[in-house]
Amino acid sequence: MDLKEIRNIARENLKGYCRVCPICNGLACAGEVPGMGGHLTGSSFKSNVEDLSKVKIKLKTIHDAKKPDLKFNFFNTQLEVPIISAPITGTSFNMGNALTEEKYISSVVNGSIDAGTIAMIGDSANPTFYETGLEILKEVNGKGVGILKPKENSIVIESIKKAENINTIAAGMDIDGAGLITMALQGAPVSPKTVDELKEIIHSTNLPFILKGIMTKDEAILAVEAGAKAIVVSNHGGRVLDHTQSTAKVLPEIAEAVKGKIMILVDGGVRSGIDVFKMIALGADAVLIGRPIVFGAYGGYREGVSLIIENMKNQLIQTMILTGAKNLNSIDNSMISIEW
Ligand SMILES: Cc1cc2nc3c(=O)[nH]c(=O)nc-3n(C[C@H](O)[C@H](O)[C@H](O)COP(=O)(O)O)c2cc1C
């Protein structure tokens, strides 16, 4: 199987819900939520891709970074690449049912592990999606993370206990799901959380806790105060609110405030290993990939997911060789120029 084949099969299987465009930038699918698009005008999704494309890399070849080291320590689990598959739920019923939820999650979890990394699994109004994700993570000895919607604290705490029982690497919440009014209509209301409410959740577990959906320096500082061990700088791939800033744009300021105090993950518009490099240079420790992983799963199941990640890994190696970066810690903002 090659990437071209994967994309062609994915295009067929996604039945027009996603066109698998040459560049996945939110233009063709603007407003298609449910679907793969961004909220309303799609501006938040589009800015993620656009702003990242304005970060330019300084090519350098007189150095000794001949064999870059890509290893990333994720809460004592060693990953071969600083790339994690993002939590994505509901492709089964949102995108024409070519893959069941179970098949999607198992393709992503196993394909990610084959490529030397891990996946996060998501949550939705229907709790069976999270439960299915945990069942699949159990088969791989908990090698992954469950990300919960900001439901009532008692529900979140109970759901984290289930993750503890199968020894997942961490637990977390996509707190930017707080405005999803459709969740209330389906009997699972969500809401923002105060720092005290977050502390109650975080103190209830020994698992490192990840807060996904942080877009400002102030909230990154609050995440540290609440006791989170990682944040994901994310606007949910532009799916929850139109006209947010891009993740690439807010990342440097967030990194300046909290780097070293908390792990900084980021997602939104990362489409290649070159984009992974750019995000690390802007201040991230590692990245999450969303839509490209959907293409992998819909185009080649486990093998498709693994190939997507392997391809990005090879692009990242090439970028590190051509910038003089021996390892992830040596990637910094002196290696890029920002043209926005
Ligand atoms: C179809 C779809 C479903 C998603 N479902 C979830 C989810 O259940 N939980 C979550 O935290 N994020 C969810 N996300 C957001 C992703 O985890 C991630 O933040 C986003 O896709 C990253 O942007 P990218 O797709 O441009 O890489 C979803 C995204 C898409 C496209």
Tab-separated table of C-alpha atoms in Angstrom, residues 34-36 86-95 101 104-105 120-133 147 149 174 180 183 236 239 294 298:
chain	number	residue	atom	x	y	z
A	34	PRO	CA	-20.975	17.157	11.292
A	35	GLY	CA	-18.566	16.170	8.570
A	36	MET	CA	-14.867	17.037	8.495
A	86	ALA	CA	-5.723	12.877	18.104
A	87	PRO	CA	-9.006	11.743	19.687
A	88	ILE	CA	-11.698	11.609	17.021
A	89	THR	CA	-15.153	10.179	17.644
A	90	GLY	CA	-18.253	9.776	15.554
A	91	THR	CA	-16.764	9.233	12.107
A	92	SER	CA	-18.949	6.096	11.925
A	93	PHE	CA	-22.306	7.873	12.037
A	94	ASN	CA	-21.129	11.262	10.707
A	95	MET	CA	-19.441	9.972	7.592
A	101	GLU	CA	-16.627	3.150	15.509
A	104	TYR	CA	-12.006	3.142	13.343
A	105	ILE	CA	-10.634	3.204	16.892
A	120	MET	CA	-5.871	9.221	22.144
A	121	ILE	CA	-9.472	8.051	22.078
A	122	GLY	CA	-12.422	10.425	22.473
A	123	ASP	CA	-15.815	10.723	24.109
A	124	SER	CA	-19.226	11.870	22.948
A	125	ALA	CA	-22.811	12.126	24.174
A	126	ASN	CA	-23.060	8.396	23.598
A	127	PRO	CA	-20.849	6.870	26.346
A	128	THR	CA	-20.381	3.628	24.398
A	129	PHE	CA	-17.802	5.365	22.171
A	130	TYR	CA	-15.483	6.021	25.132
A	131	GLU	CA	-16.165	2.519	26.478
A	132	THR	CA	-15.321	1.006	23.075
A	133	GLY	CA	-12.110	3.038	23.019
A	147	ILE	CA	-10.027	12.203	26.461
A	149	LYS	CA	-15.942	15.611	27.297
A	174	ASP	CA	-11.302	18.285	25.725
A	180	LEU	CA	-21.440	21.797	22.335
A	183	MET	CA	-24.593	17.255	23.777
A	236	HIS	CA	-10.565	21.422	18.173
A	239	ARG	CA	-14.856	22.693	14.894
A	294	VAL	CA	-8.888	9.715	9.510
A	298	TYR	CA	-10.523	5.055	6.041
